[in-house]
Coordinates of C-alpha atoms in Angstrom, one line a residue:
Chain A
S461 CA 2.2 -4.4 -5.5
Q462 CA -1.3 -5.9 -5.8
E463 CA -3.7 -4.5 -8.3
L464 CA -7.4 -5.1 -8.5
E465 CA -9.4 -4.8 -11.7
Q466 CA -13.1 -4.3 -11.3
S467 CA -15.7 -4.7 -14.0
P468 CA -17.8 -3.3 -15.3
Q469 CA -16.9 0.3 -14.2
S470 CA -20.6 1.3 -14.3
L471 CA -23.8 -0.6 -14.6
I472 CA -27.4 0.5 -15.2
V473 CA -30.1 -2.0 -14.7
Q474 CA -33.9 -2.0 -14.5
E475 CA -35.4 -2.8 -11.1
G476 CA -35.9 -6.6 -10.6
K477 CA -32.9 -7.6 -12.8
N478 CA -30.0 -9.6 -11.6
L479 CA -26.5 -8.3 -12.0
T480 CA -22.9 -9.4 -11.4
I481 CA -19.8 -7.4 -10.6
N482 CA -16.3 -8.9 -11.0
C483 CA -13.0 -8.2 -9.2
T484 CA -9.8 -9.7 -10.4
S485 CA -6.5 -9.6 -8.7
S486 CA -3.0 -9.7 -10.1
K487 CA -1.9 -11.9 -7.1
T488 CA -3.5 -14.5 -4.9
L489 CA -5.9 -12.9 -2.5
Y490 CA -5.3 -13.3 1.2
G491 CA -8.7 -11.8 2.0
L492 CA -11.2 -10.0 -0.2
Y493 CA -13.7 -7.5 1.0
W494 CA -16.8 -6.2 -0.7
Y495 CA -18.1 -2.7 0.3
K496 CA -20.9 -0.4 -0.8
Q497 CA -20.6 3.3 -0.7
K498 CA -22.8 6.2 -1.4
Y499 CA -20.4 8.8 -2.8
G500 CA -18.8 11.0 -0.2
E501 CA -20.1 8.7 2.6
G502 CA -18.5 6.0 4.5
L503 CA -18.1 2.4 3.5
I504 CA -20.8 -0.2 4.2
F505 CA -19.3 -3.6 4.8
L506 CA -21.0 -6.3 2.8
M507 CA -18.8 -9.4 3.0
M508 CA -15.3 -10.8 3.4
L509 CA -14.0 -13.9 1.8
Q510 CA -10.9 -15.7 2.6
K511 CA -11.1 -19.3 1.5
G512 CA -10.9 -20.6 -2.1
G513 CA -14.3 -21.5 -3.4
E514 CA -16.0 -19.7 -0.5
E515 CA -19.4 -18.2 -1.1
K516 CA -21.4 -15.9 1.2
S517 CA -24.9 -14.5 1.1
H518 CA -26.7 -11.7 2.7
E519 CA -30.2 -10.9 1.8
K520 CA -30.1 -10.6 -2.0
I521 CA -26.4 -10.2 -2.4
T522 CA -24.0 -13.2 -3.0
A523 CA -20.2 -13.0 -3.1
K524 CA -17.9 -15.7 -4.3
L525 CA -14.2 -16.3 -4.3
D526 CA -12.7 -18.6 -6.9
E527 CA -10.7 -21.7 -6.0
K528 CA -7.5 -20.0 -7.1
K529 CA -8.2 -17.0 -4.9
Q530 CA -7.6 -14.5 -7.7
Q531 CA -11.2 -13.6 -8.7
S532 CA -14.3 -12.7 -6.8
S533 CA -17.8 -11.9 -8.0
L534 CA -20.6 -10.1 -6.4
H535 CA -24.1 -11.0 -7.6
I536 CA -27.3 -9.1 -6.8
T537 CA -30.6 -10.9 -7.3
A538 CA -33.8 -8.9 -8.2
S539 CA -32.2 -5.6 -7.8
Q540 CA -33.8 -2.7 -6.2
P541 CA -33.2 1.1 -6.2
S542 CA -31.8 0.7 -2.7
H543 CA -29.0 -1.3 -4.2
A544 CA -27.7 1.7 -6.2
G545 CA -24.3 3.0 -5.1
I546 CA -20.7 2.4 -5.6
Y547 CA -19.4 -1.1 -5.0
L548 CA -15.8 -1.6 -4.1
C549 CA -13.7 -4.7 -3.7
G550 CA -10.7 -4.5 -1.5
A551 CA -7.8 -6.9 -1.2
D552 CA -6.1 -7.5 2.2
S553 CA -2.4 -7.4 2.0
G554 CA -2.2 -10.2 4.7
G555 CA 0.8 -11.2 6.8
T556 CA 2.1 -8.3 8.9
S557 CA 0.2 -5.9 6.7
Y558 CA -3.2 -7.4 7.3
G559 CA -6.0 -4.9 7.5
K560 CA -4.2 -2.8 4.8
L561 CA -6.5 -2.8 1.8
T562 CA -5.9 -2.2 -1.9
F563 CA -9.1 -1.2 -3.7
G564 CA -10.5 -1.7 -7.1
Q565 CA -11.6 1.3 -9.0
G566 CA -15.3 0.7 -8.1
T567 CA -18.4 -0.1 -10.0
I568 CA -21.2 2.5 -10.1
L569 CA -24.5 0.8 -10.0
T570 CA -27.7 2.6 -11.0
V571 CA -31.0 0.8 -10.6
H572 CA -34.0 2.3 -12.5
P573 CA -37.5 1.8 -10.9
Chain B
G1248 CA -18.9 -5.7 14.6
A1249 CA -16.3 -3.3 15.9
V1250 CA -16.9 0.4 15.7
V1251 CA -14.6 3.1 14.3
S1252 CA -15.6 6.7 14.8
Q1253 CA -14.2 9.4 12.7
H1254 CA -14.6 13.1 13.5
P1255 CA -15.5 15.5 12.0
S1256 CA -17.7 14.2 9.2
R1257 CA -17.4 17.5 7.3
V1258 CA -15.2 20.4 7.7
I1259 CA -14.5 23.5 5.7
C1260 CA -11.4 25.5 6.3
K1261 CA -9.6 28.5 4.8
S1262 CA -6.6 28.0 2.7
G1263 CA -3.4 28.1 4.7
T1264 CA -4.9 26.7 7.9
S1265 CA -4.4 23.3 9.3
V1266 CA -7.2 20.7 10.0
K1267 CA -7.2 17.7 12.3
I1268 CA -9.2 14.6 11.7
E1269 CA -9.7 12.0 14.5
C1270 CA -10.1 8.3 14.1
R1271 CA -11.1 6.3 17.2
S1272 CA -11.6 2.6 17.8
L1273 CA -14.5 2.6 20.2
D1274 CA -14.6 -1.0 21.4
F1275 CA -11.3 -2.5 20.5
Q1276 CA -7.7 -1.6 20.6
A1277 CA -6.1 -0.9 17.3
T1278 CA -2.4 -1.1 17.1
T1279 CA -2.5 -0.2 13.5
M1280 CA -4.8 2.2 11.6
F1281 CA -4.9 3.2 8.0
W1282 CA -5.7 6.4 6.3
Y1283 CA -7.2 6.6 2.8
R1284 CA -8.1 9.4 0.5
Q1285 CA -10.7 9.4 -2.2
F1286 CA -10.8 11.9 -5.0
P1287 CA -14.1 12.6 -6.7
K1288 CA -15.4 9.7 -8.6
K1289 CA -12.3 7.7 -7.8
S1290 CA -11.6 4.8 -5.6
L1291 CA -9.8 4.9 -2.2
M1292 CA -6.1 5.2 -2.2
L1293 CA -4.0 4.4 0.9
M1294 CA -2.1 7.3 2.2
A1295 CA -0.3 5.9 5.2
T1296 CA -0.2 3.3 7.8
S1297 CA -0.4 4.5 11.4
N1298 CA 1.3 2.4 14.1
E1299 CA 0.7 3.1 17.9
G1300 CA 3.8 4.6 19.5
S1301 CA 5.8 4.8 16.3
K1302 CA 6.1 6.8 13.1
A1303 CA 3.7 6.4 10.4
T1304 CA 4.6 4.7 7.1
Y1305 CA 3.6 6.8 4.1
E1306 CA 2.8 5.5 0.6
Q1307 CA 4.8 6.7 -2.2
G1308 CA 3.9 10.2 -3.3
V1309 CA 2.3 11.2 -0.1
E1310 CA 3.9 14.3 1.5
K1311 CA 4.8 13.5 5.1
D1312 CA 5.1 17.1 6.1
K1313 CA 1.7 18.0 4.7
F1314 CA -0.2 15.0 6.2
L1315 CA 0.9 14.5 9.7
I1316 CA -0.2 11.4 11.4
N1317 CA -0.1 10.7 15.1
H1318 CA -1.1 7.5 16.8
A1319 CA -0.8 8.4 20.4
S1320 CA -2.9 5.6 21.9
L1321 CA -4.4 2.3 21.0
T1322 CA -7.7 3.8 20.2
L1323 CA -6.8 7.1 18.6
S1324 CA -5.0 8.1 15.4
T1325 CA -5.1 11.7 14.1
L1326 CA -4.5 13.0 10.6
T1327 CA -3.5 16.8 10.4
V1328 CA -3.6 18.4 7.0
T1329 CA -1.2 21.3 7.4
S1330 CA -1.4 24.5 5.4
A1331 CA -4.3 23.2 3.5
H1332 CA -4.9 24.2 -0.1
P1333 CA -7.9 23.7 -2.3
E1334 CA -6.3 20.7 -3.9
D1335 CA -6.3 19.0 -0.5
S1336 CA -10.1 19.0 -0.7
S1337 CA -11.1 15.4 -0.7
F1338 CA -12.8 12.6 1.3
Y1339 CA -10.5 11.1 3.9
I1340 CA -11.4 7.9 5.6
C1341 CA -9.6 5.8 8.2
S1342 CA -9.8 2.1 9.1
A1343 CA -8.6 0.2 12.1
R1344 CA -7.2 -3.3 12.1
G1345 CA -9.1 -5.6 14.4
Q1346 CA -8.9 -9.2 15.1
P1347 CA -8.4 -11.7 13.7
T1348 CA -8.3 -10.4 10.1
E1349 CA -10.7 -7.6 9.4
A1350 CA -10.5 -3.9 8.7
F1351 CA -13.2 -1.6 10.2
F1352 CA -13.8 1.8 8.6
G1353 CA -14.8 5.1 10.0
Q1354 CA -17.5 7.2 8.5
G1355 CA -15.1 9.4 6.6
T1356 CA -14.4 13.2 6.5
R1357 CA -15.3 15.5 3.7
L1358 CA -12.7 18.3 3.7
T1359 CA -13.3 21.4 1.7
V1360 CA -10.6 24.1 1.5
V1361 CA -11.8 27.5 0.4

C-alpha cells in the first residue's frame, strides 16, 4: 500500500516568512492533492498535481510535483496568520480506485503575528 | 467545483444508540464515495469505499457491523454508526469521486458519544 511521509510534522513561523512543507511517497504518484484543514472542520482544497514537474500557484501558495512523481512540496510565500492550520497531502490511488486518497500525517502550521 | 454536502455537521448521541450521517453530491453523480475517520490530532484514515448499488468495501480493521454504509443512489451515501460508544467519537468525513480524476470532500461530521 502507498505511504506518504510529510515533513515537518509541525512548523512555527513569524508572519512574513516563507516556508515549505514536503510530502514524499513510497510509490509513484498518480495524483497528489494538497488540502488545508482547521482541526475538526472540513478540508479546503488547495491544489492537485498529476504531471511530473508540474507546478501550480494560487495566491501565495505554490505546489510542485517532482519529475519522478514521488515527491511534492508546498511553499508559502510571506506567510500570514490566515495560513495557519493543518496541511495535508493526499495521494490518489488511481486506476479503478481513483478518488481514493491516502493521506500524509499532516503538518501543523502556526504563524505568529 | 463540485459540491458535496454532509449532514449533520455535529451530533451528540447517547451510548448505545445509532447515528446516521449523510453524504450527498449536489451537482454531479457519484458512483463511488469514500468515508474517512479522523482521530484527534491525527490524519484522515480511509474506512470504506461506498459503491452505488453494491456492498461497501471496508478497509482492514474497520468493523462492518458497526459502521454500516449504504449507497442507495448516485447522489447519496449514508454511514450509520450502530450501538455507538464513546470510543466512536471522532470526526467523520466523506468524499465523492467526480470526473475526470478528482475527489470532492464534504464538510465533515463531528460525532460525540456520551
